[in-house]
Amino acid sequence: MDIRVQQQDFDLGAEYSNIADDTAVGAVVSFVGKVRDMNLGQGVTSLHLEHYPGMTEKALHGIAEEAIERWELQRVLIIHRVGLMQTGEQIVLVITSSAHRGQCYDANEFIMDALKSKAPFWKKECTDSGEHWIEQRQSDRDALHKWE
């Protein structure tokens, strides 16, 4: 398990290579979340993510541990960026590896659903009409409920 909260960008190819080198791995699933240029009908120019150091990493570790308990995974990587990001930049990377693809797909989706609802990140969008904090969406909470 590798959990990182950082300001700097990540290299998807390098992170994939680190995980895919294991000969026991039959499947690797990766998800990259990016800053969109449109949200809720408004043009987005940038996103600022804040977190509570220590608490955020603990929450991400808990999410990864739950995924490892539920699915037969070899590796889990979660990298989540904080700070100011422009549209098109990468925000989050989740990579899961397993002997079989089904385990990877389900675990990866679960991690993202849990991350959106359980990880203490605060998002402020800068839009054409000013800055505003993003509230958690009901659709994110609903997505997490399907795993219960």
Coordinates of C-alpha atoms in Angstrom, one line a residue:
M1 CA 0.0 0.0 0.0
D2 CA 1.3 3.4 -1.0
I3 CA -0.6 6.5 0.0
R4 CA 0.6 10.0 -0.8
V5 CA -0.8 13.5 -0.4
Q6 CA 1.3 16.0 -2.3
Q7 CA 1.3 19.3 -4.2
Q8 CA 3.5 18.2 -7.1
D9 CA 2.1 16.4 -10.1
F10 CA 2.6 12.6 -10.6
D11 CA 3.9 10.6 -13.6
L12 CA 1.3 8.0 -14.5
G13 CA 3.7 5.9 -16.6
A14 CA 6.3 5.7 -13.8
E15 CA 3.7 4.8 -11.2
Y16 CA 2.2 2.2 -13.4
S17 CA 5.6 0.7 -14.1
N18 CA 6.3 0.4 -10.4
I19 CA 3.2 -1.6 -9.8
A20 CA 3.1 -3.7 -13.1
D21 CA 6.6 -5.1 -12.6
D22 CA 5.3 -7.7 -10.2
T23 CA 5.0 -11.1 -12.0
A24 CA 2.1 -12.1 -9.8
V25 CA 0.1 -9.3 -11.2
G26 CA -2.4 -10.3 -13.9
A27 CA -4.3 -7.0 -14.0
V28 CA -3.6 -3.4 -13.3
V29 CA -6.4 -0.8 -13.2
S30 CA -5.7 2.9 -13.0
F31 CA -7.9 5.9 -12.5
V32 CA -6.8 9.5 -13.0
G33 CA -9.1 12.3 -12.0
K34 CA -8.5 15.7 -13.6
V35 CA -9.6 19.3 -13.2
R36 CA -12.5 19.9 -15.6
D37 CA -13.1 23.2 -17.3
M38 CA -16.8 23.1 -16.6
N39 CA -18.8 22.2 -13.4
L40 CA -22.4 22.7 -12.6
G41 CA -22.8 24.9 -15.7
Q42 CA -20.0 27.3 -14.8
G43 CA -16.6 27.6 -16.5
V44 CA -13.8 26.5 -14.2
T45 CA -10.4 28.2 -14.4
S46 CA -8.7 26.4 -11.4
L47 CA -9.3 24.3 -8.4
H48 CA -7.8 24.7 -4.9
L49 CA -7.7 21.7 -2.7
E50 CA -7.1 21.9 1.0
H51 CA -6.7 19.0 3.5
Y52 CA -6.0 18.4 7.2
P53 CA -2.5 16.8 7.3
G54 CA -2.4 13.5 9.2
M55 CA -6.1 13.1 9.2
T56 CA -6.3 12.9 5.4
E57 CA -3.6 10.3 5.1
K58 CA -5.2 8.3 7.9
A59 CA -8.5 8.3 6.0
L60 CA -6.9 7.2 2.8
H61 CA -5.1 4.4 4.6
G62 CA -8.4 3.2 6.0
I63 CA -10.0 3.2 2.6
A64 CA -7.1 1.3 1.1
E65 CA -7.1 -1.2 3.9
E66 CA -10.8 -1.8 3.5
A67 CA -10.3 -2.4 -0.3
I68 CA -7.5 -4.9 0.5
E69 CA -9.7 -6.7 3.0
R70 CA -12.6 -7.0 0.5
W71 CA -10.7 -7.9 -2.7
E72 CA -7.6 -10.0 -3.4
L73 CA -5.2 -7.2 -4.3
Q74 CA -1.4 -7.2 -4.7
R75 CA -1.0 -3.5 -4.5
V76 CA -2.9 -0.3 -3.9
L77 CA -1.6 3.2 -4.8
I78 CA -3.4 6.4 -4.0
I79 CA -1.9 9.8 -4.8
H80 CA -4.0 12.8 -4.1
R81 CA -2.8 16.3 -4.9
V82 CA -3.5 19.4 -2.8
G83 CA -3.0 23.1 -3.5
L84 CA -3.8 25.1 -6.6
M85 CA -4.4 23.2 -9.9
Q86 CA -5.3 24.5 -13.3
T87 CA -7.9 23.0 -15.6
G88 CA -6.6 19.9 -17.3
E89 CA -4.2 19.1 -14.5
Q90 CA -4.2 15.7 -12.7
I91 CA -5.8 15.6 -9.2
V92 CA -5.9 12.0 -8.1
L93 CA -4.4 8.7 -9.1
V94 CA -5.7 5.3 -7.9
I95 CA -4.0 2.1 -9.1
T96 CA -5.0 -1.4 -8.0
S97 CA -3.3 -4.6 -9.0
S98 CA -4.4 -8.2 -8.6
A99 CA -4.2 -11.6 -10.2
H100 CA -7.5 -11.0 -11.9
R101 CA -9.2 -7.9 -13.5
G102 CA -12.5 -8.1 -11.7
Q103 CA -10.8 -7.6 -8.3
C104 CA -9.0 -4.6 -9.7
Y105 CA -12.0 -2.9 -11.3
D106 CA -14.2 -3.3 -8.3
A107 CA -11.5 -2.2 -5.8
N108 CA -10.5 0.8 -7.9
E109 CA -14.1 2.0 -8.2
F110 CA -14.7 1.4 -4.5
I111 CA -11.6 3.4 -3.5
M112 CA -12.7 6.4 -5.6
D113 CA -16.3 6.2 -4.3
A114 CA -15.0 6.1 -0.7
L115 CA -12.5 8.8 -1.3
K116 CA -15.2 11.2 -2.6
S117 CA -17.3 10.7 0.6
K118 CA -14.8 9.9 3.4
A119 CA -11.5 11.7 2.7
P120 CA -11.2 15.1 4.3
F121 CA -10.5 17.3 1.3
W122 CA -12.0 20.8 0.8
K123 CA -12.4 22.0 -2.8
K124 CA -12.6 25.6 -3.8
E125 CA -13.4 26.3 -7.5
C126 CA -12.4 29.4 -9.3
T127 CA -15.0 30.1 -12.0
D128 CA -15.9 32.8 -14.4
S129 CA -18.1 34.3 -11.8
G130 CA -15.8 34.0 -8.8
E131 CA -14.7 31.5 -6.2
H132 CA -16.8 29.1 -4.2
W133 CA -16.4 26.0 -2.0
I134 CA -17.8 22.7 -3.4
E135 CA -20.2 20.8 -1.2
Q136 CA -20.3 17.0 -1.1
R137 CA -22.9 15.8 -3.6
Q138 CA -25.7 13.3 -2.9
S139 CA -24.6 11.3 -6.0
D140 CA -21.2 10.7 -4.3
R141 CA -22.9 9.5 -1.1
D142 CA -25.2 7.3 -3.2
A143 CA -22.2 5.8 -5.1
L144 CA -20.6 4.8 -1.8
H145 CA -23.9 3.1 -0.5
K146 CA -23.8 0.6 -3.3
W147 CA -20.7 -1.0 -1.6
E148 CA -22.6 -1.7 1.7

